[in-house]
PDB file of C-alpha atoms in Angstrom:
ATOM      1  CA  ASP A   1       0.000   0.000   0.000  1.00  0.00           C
ATOM      2  CA  VAL A   2       1.554   3.270  -1.123  1.00  0.00           C
ATOM      3  CA  LYS A   3       2.033   5.844   1.527  1.00  0.00           C
ATOM      4  CA  VAL A   4       2.804   9.467   2.219  1.00  0.00           C
ATOM      5  CA  THR A   5       3.319  10.160   5.893  1.00  0.00           C
ATOM      6  CA  GLN A   6       3.603  13.451   7.730  1.00  0.00           C
ATOM      7  CA  SER A   7       5.424  13.773  11.021  1.00  0.00           C
ATOM      8  CA  SER A   8       2.566  15.269  13.031  1.00  0.00           C
ATOM      9  CA  ARG A   9      -1.214  15.423  12.706  1.00  0.00           C
ATOM     10  CA  TYR A  10      -1.525  18.389  15.057  1.00  0.00           C
ATOM     11  CA  LEU A  11       1.061  20.974  16.044  1.00  0.00           C
ATOM     12  CA  VAL A  12       0.840  24.075  18.243  1.00  0.00           C
ATOM     13  CA  LYS A  13       3.655  26.632  18.111  1.00  0.00           C
ATOM     14  CA  ARG A  14       4.257  30.154  19.306  1.00  0.00           C
ATOM     15  CA  THR A  15       4.851  33.218  17.159  1.00  0.00           C
ATOM     16  CA  GLY A  16       8.503  33.506  16.194  1.00  0.00           C
ATOM     17  CA  GLU A  17       9.324  29.818  16.636  1.00  0.00           C
ATOM     18  CA  LYS A  18      11.070  27.866  13.890  1.00  0.00           C
ATOM     19  CA  VAL A  19       8.821  25.045  12.726  1.00  0.00           C
ATOM     20  CA  PHE A  20       9.723  21.913  10.783  1.00  0.00           C
ATOM     21  CA  LEU A  21       7.106  19.834   8.996  1.00  0.00           C
ATOM     22  CA  GLU A  22       8.373  16.530   7.675  1.00  0.00           C
ATOM     23  CA  CYS A  23       6.997  14.407   4.869  1.00  0.00           C
ATOM     24  CA  VAL A  24       8.127  10.953   3.773  1.00  0.00           C
ATOM     25  CA  GLN A  25       6.940   8.869   0.807  1.00  0.00           C
ATOM     26  CA  ASP A  26       7.715   5.249   0.121  1.00  0.00           C
ATOM     27  CA  MET A  27       6.844   5.153  -3.592  1.00  0.00           C
ATOM     28  CA  ASP A  28      10.213   6.295  -4.991  1.00  0.00           C
ATOM     29  CA  HIS A  29       8.488   9.335  -6.491  1.00  0.00           C
ATOM     30  CA  GLU A  30      10.606  12.092  -7.963  1.00  0.00           C
ATOM     31  CA  ASN A  31       8.155  14.928  -7.336  1.00  0.00           C
ATOM     32  CA  MET A  32       7.108  16.182  -3.923  1.00  0.00           C
ATOM     33  CA  PHE A  33       4.866  19.089  -3.013  1.00  0.00           C
ATOM     34  CA  TRP A  34       3.806  21.184  -0.045  1.00  0.00           C
ATOM     35  CA  TYR A  35       0.369  22.813   0.007  1.00  0.00           C
ATOM     36  CA  ARG A  36      -1.573  24.752   2.551  1.00  0.00           C
ATOM     37  CA  GLN A  37      -5.316  24.373   2.756  1.00  0.00           C
ATOM     38  CA  ASP A  38      -7.573  27.057   4.174  1.00  0.00           C
ATOM     39  CA  PRO A  39     -11.389  27.017   4.314  1.00  0.00           C
ATOM     40  CA  GLY A  40     -12.904  28.098   1.022  1.00  0.00           C
ATOM     41  CA  LEU A  41      -9.523  28.641  -0.642  1.00  0.00           C
ATOM     42  CA  GLY A  42      -8.731  25.125  -1.768  1.00  0.00           C
ATOM     43  CA  LEU A  43      -5.133  23.931  -1.940  1.00  0.00           C
ATOM     44  CA  ARG A  44      -2.420  26.477  -2.594  1.00  0.00           C
ATOM     45  CA  LEU A  45       1.044  25.383  -3.619  1.00  0.00           C
ATOM     46  CA  ILE A  46       3.890  26.576  -1.405  1.00  0.00           C
ATOM     47  CA  TYR A  47       6.907  24.767  -2.870  1.00  0.00           C
ATOM     48  CA  PHE A  48       7.636  21.695  -4.920  1.00  0.00           C
ATOM     49  CA  SER A  49      10.671  19.614  -5.728  1.00  0.00           C
ATOM     50  CA  TYR A  50      11.298  17.392  -8.743  1.00  0.00           C
ATOM     51  CA  ASP A  51      14.594  15.951  -7.583  1.00  0.00           C
ATOM     52  CA  VAL A  52      16.922  15.725  -4.605  1.00  0.00           C
ATOM     53  CA  LYS A  53      18.285  19.156  -3.650  1.00  0.00           C
ATOM     54  CA  MET A  54      16.027  20.812  -6.237  1.00  0.00           C
ATOM     55  CA  LYS A  55      13.198  23.138  -5.283  1.00  0.00           C
ATOM     56  CA  GLU A  56      10.807  25.459  -7.044  1.00  0.00           C
ATOM     57  CA  LYS A  57       8.581  28.168  -5.615  1.00  0.00           C
ATOM     58  CA  GLY A  58       4.868  27.683  -5.843  1.00  0.00           C
ATOM     59  CA  ASP A  59       2.170  30.313  -5.596  1.00  0.00           C
ATOM     60  CA  ILE A  60       2.704  31.335  -1.940  1.00  0.00           C
ATOM     61  CA  PRO A  61       6.356  30.704  -0.912  1.00  0.00           C
ATOM     62  CA  GLU A  62       6.744  33.786   1.292  1.00  0.00           C
ATOM     63  CA  GLY A  63       7.588  32.891   4.877  1.00  0.00           C
ATOM     64  CA  TYR A  64       8.493  29.291   3.997  1.00  0.00           C
ATOM     65  CA  SER A  65      11.522  27.347   2.886  1.00  0.00           C
ATOM     66  CA  VAL A  66      12.027  23.683   2.004  1.00  0.00           C
ATOM     67  CA  SER A  67      14.686  21.034   2.077  1.00  0.00           C
ATOM     68  CA  ARG A  68      15.056  17.858   0.015  1.00  0.00           C
ATOM     69  CA  GLU A  69      18.236  16.040   1.033  1.00  0.00           C
ATOM     70  CA  LYS A  70      16.887  12.560   0.255  1.00  0.00           C
ATOM     71  CA  LYS A  71      14.478  11.429  -2.433  1.00  0.00           C
ATOM     72  CA  GLU A  72      11.894  10.137   0.010  1.00  0.00           C
ATOM     73  CA  ARG A  73      11.847  13.135   2.351  1.00  0.00           C
ATOM     74  CA  PHE A  74      10.650  16.708   1.813  1.00  0.00           C
ATOM     75  CA  SER A  75      10.674  19.169   4.693  1.00  0.00           C
ATOM     76  CA  LEU A  76       8.783  22.428   5.025  1.00  0.00           C
ATOM     77  CA  ILE A  77      10.343  25.054   7.277  1.00  0.00           C
ATOM     78  CA  LEU A  78       8.708  28.096   8.799  1.00  0.00           C
ATOM     79  CA  GLU A  79      11.696  30.229   9.789  1.00  0.00           C
ATOM     80  CA  SER A  80       9.687  32.436  12.166  1.00  0.00           C
ATOM     81  CA  ALA A  81       6.111  31.293  12.569  1.00  0.00           C
ATOM     82  CA  SER A  82       3.352  33.876  12.435  1.00  0.00           C
ATOM     83  CA  THR A  83      -0.337  33.619  13.274  1.00  0.00           C
ATOM     84  CA  ASN A  84      -1.311  33.901   9.598  1.00  0.00           C
ATOM     85  CA  GLN A  85       0.493  30.610   9.002  1.00  0.00           C
ATOM     86  CA  THR A  86      -2.098  28.777  11.065  1.00  0.00           C
ATOM     87  CA  SER A  87      -3.433  26.309   8.538  1.00  0.00           C
ATOM     88  CA  MET A  88      -3.662  22.711   7.351  1.00  0.00           C
ATOM     89  CA  TYR A  89      -0.477  21.656   5.572  1.00  0.00           C
ATOM     90  CA  LEU A  90      -0.611  18.862   3.028  1.00  0.00           C
ATOM     91  CA  CYS A  91       2.312  17.029   1.476  1.00  0.00           C
ATOM     92  CA  ALA A  92       1.992  15.140  -1.801  1.00  0.00           C
ATOM     93  CA  SER A  93       4.175  13.144  -4.156  1.00  0.00           C
ATOM     94  CA  SER A  94       3.930  12.058  -7.778  1.00  0.00           C
ATOM     95  CA  LEU A  95       5.866  10.290 -10.488  1.00  0.00           C
ATOM     96  CA  HIS A  96       7.929  12.273 -12.947  1.00  0.00           C
ATOM     97  CA  SER A  97       6.513  10.695 -16.063  1.00  0.00           C
ATOM     98  CA  LEU A  98       4.443  11.839 -19.020  1.00  0.00           C
ATOM     99  CA  GLY A  99       0.777  11.107 -18.428  1.00  0.00           C
ATOM    100  CA  GLN A 100       1.230  10.399 -14.722  1.00  0.00           C
ATOM    101  CA  VAL A 101      -0.770  13.222 -13.185  1.00  0.00           C
ATOM    102  CA  GLU A 102      -1.957  11.583  -9.978  1.00  0.00           C
ATOM    103  CA  GLN A 103      -0.683  13.046  -6.729  1.00  0.00           C
ATOM    104  CA  PHE A 104      -0.653  11.002  -3.529  1.00  0.00           C
ATOM    105  CA  PHE A 105      -1.373  13.020  -0.430  1.00  0.00           C
ATOM    106  CA  GLY A 106      -0.461  12.618   3.197  1.00  0.00           C
ATOM    107  CA  PRO A 107      -3.096  13.013   5.946  1.00  0.00           C
ATOM    108  CA  GLY A 108      -2.111  16.615   6.670  1.00  0.00           C
ATOM    109  CA  THR A 109      -0.676  18.531   9.612  1.00  0.00           C
ATOM    110  CA  ARG A 110      -2.929  21.043  11.308  1.00  0.00           C
ATOM    111  CA  LEU A 111      -0.641  23.807  12.565  1.00  0.00           C
ATOM    112  CA  THR A 112      -1.803  26.410  15.047  1.00  0.00           C
ATOM    113  CA  VAL A 113       0.447  29.402  15.710  1.00  0.00           C
ATOM    114  CA  LEU A 114      -0.397  31.283  18.894  1.00  0.00           C
TER     115      LEU A 114
ATOM    116  CA  GLY B   1     -20.279  24.342  -8.583  1.00  0.00           C
ATOM    117  CA  GLU B   2     -17.065  26.097  -7.616  1.00  0.00           C
ATOM    118  CA  SER B   3     -16.982  29.844  -7.125  1.00  0.00           C
ATOM    119  CA  VAL B   4     -14.854  32.649  -5.797  1.00  0.00           C
ATOM    120  CA  GLY B   5     -15.197  33.410  -2.092  1.00  0.00           C
ATOM    121  CA  LEU B   6     -14.653  31.862   1.312  1.00  0.00           C
ATOM    122  CA  HIS B   7     -17.891  29.907   1.509  1.00  0.00           C
ATOM    123  CA  LEU B   8     -17.611  26.394   0.173  1.00  0.00           C
ATOM    124  CA  PRO B   9     -20.316  25.591  -2.392  1.00  0.00           C
ATOM    125  CA  THR B  10     -22.472  22.732  -1.157  1.00  0.00           C
ATOM    126  CA  LEU B  11     -24.469  20.122  -3.006  1.00  0.00           C
ATOM    127  CA  SER B  12     -27.016  18.091  -1.035  1.00  0.00           C
ATOM    128  CA  VAL B  13     -28.487  14.943  -2.565  1.00  0.00           C
ATOM    129  CA  GLN B  14     -30.484  11.919  -1.490  1.00  0.00           C
ATOM    130  CA  GLU B  15     -28.880   8.519  -1.419  1.00  0.00           C
ATOM    131  CA  GLY B  16     -29.391   6.827  -4.772  1.00  0.00           C
ATOM    132  CA  ASP B  17     -29.643  10.064  -6.755  1.00  0.00           C
ATOM    133  CA  ASN B  18     -27.076  11.076  -9.333  1.00  0.00           C
ATOM    134  CA  SER B  19     -24.762  13.967  -8.392  1.00  0.00           C
ATOM    135  CA  ILE B  20     -23.179  16.508 -10.699  1.00  0.00           C
ATOM    136  CA  ILE B  21     -20.343  18.678  -9.443  1.00  0.00           C
ATOM    137  CA  ASN B  22     -19.219  21.506 -11.689  1.00  0.00           C
ATOM    138  CA  CYS B  23     -15.947  23.336 -12.098  1.00  0.00           C
ATOM    139  CA  ALA B  24     -14.770  26.244 -14.228  1.00  0.00           C
ATOM    140  CA  TYR B  25     -11.100  26.295 -15.144  1.00  0.00           C
ATOM    141  CA  SER B  26      -9.013  29.191 -16.339  1.00  0.00           C
ATOM    142  CA  ASN B  27      -6.150  28.067 -18.565  1.00  0.00           C
ATOM    143  CA  SER B  28      -7.069  26.941 -22.062  1.00  0.00           C
ATOM    144  CA  ALA B  29      -3.564  25.459 -22.413  1.00  0.00           C
ATOM    145  CA  SER B  30      -4.035  22.983 -19.544  1.00  0.00           C
ATOM    146  CA  ASP B  31      -3.449  19.451 -20.756  1.00  0.00           C
ATOM    147  CA  TYR B  32      -4.987  17.369 -17.969  1.00  0.00           C
ATOM    148  CA  PHE B  33      -7.905  17.849 -15.639  1.00  0.00           C
ATOM    149  CA  ILE B  34      -8.268  15.910 -12.435  1.00  0.00           C
ATOM    150  CA  TRP B  35     -10.860  15.299  -9.743  1.00  0.00           C
ATOM    151  CA  TYR B  36      -9.935  14.618  -6.125  1.00  0.00           C
ATOM    152  CA  LYS B  37     -12.102  13.589  -3.189  1.00  0.00           C
ATOM    153  CA  GLN B  38     -11.247  14.689   0.344  1.00  0.00           C
ATOM    154  CA  GLU B  39     -12.992  13.018   3.255  1.00  0.00           C
ATOM    155  CA  SER B  40     -13.007  14.647   6.658  1.00  0.00           C
ATOM    156  CA  GLY B  41      -9.644  14.329   8.390  1.00  0.00           C
ATOM    157  CA  LYS B  42      -7.862  12.907   5.349  1.00  0.00           C
ATOM    158  CA  GLY B  43      -5.765  14.150   2.489  1.00  0.00           C
ATOM    159  CA  PRO B  44      -7.263  14.406  -1.016  1.00  0.00           C
ATOM    160  CA  GLN B  45      -7.547  11.179  -2.972  1.00  0.00           C
ATOM    161  CA  PHE B  46      -7.391  10.903  -6.768  1.00  0.00           C
ATOM    162  CA  ILE B  47     -10.664   9.909  -8.440  1.00  0.00           C
ATOM    163  CA  ILE B  48     -10.251  10.315 -12.178  1.00  0.00           C
ATOM    164  CA  ASP B  49      -8.458  12.406 -14.763  1.00  0.00           C
ATOM    165  CA  ILE B  50      -9.154  13.420 -18.332  1.00  0.00           C
ATOM    166  CA  ARG B  51      -6.768  14.566 -21.001  1.00  0.00           C
ATOM    167  CA  SER B  52      -7.535  17.773 -22.872  1.00  0.00           C
ATOM    168  CA  ASN B  53      -8.034  15.937 -26.182  1.00  0.00           C
ATOM    169  CA  MET B  54     -10.997  14.029 -24.735  1.00  0.00           C
ATOM    170  CA  ASP B  55     -14.469  15.229 -23.818  1.00  0.00           C
ATOM    171  CA  LYS B  56     -15.661  12.324 -21.699  1.00  0.00           C
ATOM    172  CA  ARG B  57     -14.147   9.645 -19.529  1.00  0.00           C
ATOM    173  CA  GLN B  58     -15.857   7.051 -17.390  1.00  0.00           C
ATOM    174  CA  GLY B  59     -14.729   5.269 -14.270  1.00  0.00           C
ATOM    175  CA  GLN B  60     -16.503   3.181 -11.717  1.00  0.00           C
ATOM    176  CA  ARG B  61     -19.745   5.094 -10.976  1.00  0.00           C
ATOM    177  CA  VAL B  62     -18.092   8.340 -12.062  1.00  0.00           C
ATOM    178  CA  THR B  63     -18.005  10.215 -15.352  1.00  0.00           C
ATOM    179  CA  VAL B  64     -16.013  13.322 -16.108  1.00  0.00           C
ATOM    180  CA  LEU B  65     -17.101  15.657 -18.888  1.00  0.00           C
ATOM    181  CA  LEU B  66     -14.881  18.325 -20.391  1.00  0.00           C
ATOM    182  CA  ASN B  67     -16.174  21.268 -22.401  1.00  0.00           C
ATOM    183  CA  LYS B  68     -13.189  23.220 -23.665  1.00  0.00           C
ATOM    184  CA  THR B  69     -15.321  25.773 -25.473  1.00  0.00           C
ATOM    185  CA  VAL B  70     -16.584  27.203 -22.202  1.00  0.00           C
ATOM    186  CA  LYS B  71     -13.717  25.897 -20.023  1.00  0.00           C
ATOM    187  CA  HIS B  72     -16.005  23.764 -17.927  1.00  0.00           C
ATOM    188  CA  LEU B  73     -15.464  20.440 -16.215  1.00  0.00           C
ATOM    189  CA  SER B  74     -17.995  18.284 -14.418  1.00  0.00           C
ATOM    190  CA  LEU B  75     -17.956  15.154 -12.291  1.00  0.00           C
ATOM    191  CA  GLN B  76     -21.009  12.945 -12.360  1.00  0.00           C
ATOM    192  CA  ILE B  77     -21.487  10.364  -9.622  1.00  0.00           C
ATOM    193  CA  ALA B  78     -24.102   7.704 -10.286  1.00  0.00           C
ATOM    194  CA  ALA B  79     -26.261   6.273  -7.503  1.00  0.00           C
ATOM    195  CA  THR B  80     -24.674   8.466  -4.851  1.00  0.00           C
ATOM    196  CA  GLN B  81     -23.951   6.739  -1.549  1.00  0.00           C
ATOM    197  CA  PRO B  82     -23.383   8.148   1.960  1.00  0.00           C
ATOM    198  CA  GLY B  83     -19.711   7.224   1.570  1.00  0.00           C
ATOM    199  CA  ASP B  84     -19.493   9.732  -1.268  1.00  0.00           C
ATOM    200  CA  SER B  85     -19.978  12.589   1.209  1.00  0.00           C
ATOM    201  CA  ALA B  86     -16.781  14.635   0.976  1.00  0.00           C
ATOM    202  CA  VAL B  87     -15.258  17.762  -0.505  1.00  0.00           C
ATOM    203  CA  TYR B  88     -14.490  17.413  -4.209  1.00  0.00           C
ATOM    204  CA  PHE B  89     -11.728  19.405  -5.878  1.00  0.00           C
ATOM    205  CA  CYS B  90     -11.085  19.856  -9.556  1.00  0.00           C
ATOM    206  CA  ALA B  91      -7.575  20.651 -10.738  1.00  0.00           C
ATOM    207  CA  GLU B  92      -6.077  21.708 -14.055  1.00  0.00           C
ATOM    208  CA  THR B  93      -2.510  20.950 -14.867  1.00  0.00           C
ATOM    209  CA  LEU B  94       0.210  21.758 -17.335  1.00  0.00           C
ATOM    210  CA  SER B  95       3.111  19.463 -18.000  1.00  0.00           C
ATOM    211  CA  SER B  96       6.575  20.766 -17.349  1.00  0.00           C
ATOM    212  CA  GLY B  97       9.207  18.340 -18.569  1.00  0.00           C
ATOM    213  CA  GLY B  98       7.269  15.310 -17.371  1.00  0.00           C
ATOM    214  CA  SER B  99       6.071  16.869 -14.128  1.00  0.00           C
ATOM    215  CA  TYR B 100       2.516  18.048 -13.663  1.00  0.00           C
ATOM    216  CA  ILE B 101       1.850  21.004 -11.409  1.00  0.00           C
ATOM    217  CA  PRO B 102      -1.860  21.220 -10.678  1.00  0.00           C
ATOM    218  CA  THR B 103      -3.854  24.320  -9.865  1.00  0.00           C
ATOM    219  CA  PHE B 104      -6.747  23.400  -7.586  1.00  0.00           C
ATOM    220  CA  GLY B 105     -10.218  24.850  -7.439  1.00  0.00           C
ATOM    221  CA  ARG B 106     -11.777  25.869  -4.136  1.00  0.00           C
ATOM    222  CA  GLY B 107     -13.800  22.696  -3.702  1.00  0.00           C
ATOM    223  CA  THR B 108     -17.446  21.654  -3.496  1.00  0.00           C
ATOM    224  CA  SER B 109     -18.916  19.918  -0.463  1.00  0.00           C
ATOM    225  CA  LEU B 110     -21.164  16.974  -1.327  1.00  0.00           C
ATOM    226  CA  ILE B 111     -23.608  15.905   1.379  1.00  0.00           C
ATOM    227  CA  VAL B 112     -25.493  12.663   0.836  1.00  0.00           C
ATOM    228  CA  HIS B 113     -28.611  12.144   2.925  1.00  0.00           C
ATOM    229  CA  PRO B 114     -29.627   8.539   3.660  1.00  0.00           C
TER     230      PRO B 114
END
């Protein structure tokens, strides 16, 4: 059974803290993605990576950074958490192959910044 | 169907009825269109996709219709069941060297009454 796992389901942090969200996939996928999901706004892409040590900005990268040191792991970093980063964070992975559009999602991390 | 704004569009149906969820997309150059289902507390799950050179594709109990003239996509669910209750997202995607970066709609909540 293919799997994308995220390190925490729920996380509470204080303003100004550095926050790490970890994502691991066991499908040997080249592509990995970080989204945030807010009510009524759908999924918005923060960053994605199509290879180890490669990263590309998505639609809303401000306030975030990412790290991809190993193929199976993609980390999202909030350098200094702010209350407007309270959200659901979803990680996804996909194959790098023509016609393979399906993304596999993790269960999400609900982050609250106080 | 999907619309701009913070309120999630909602479709309520009776068990056994057919459901139609609509989506307007924006980029006429998109080459794939995808539907995802997100149940409460879970990440989105792939349902079906359709390539831009097709106008209809059928899966198990689901049919996706694509009208490129008006940039409209729909998901039809036959004999809707309580287990179909979820938020449904459409996504359009462009290929970029074998990677597909989807842009998601805001979602439609489907509520199935027994």
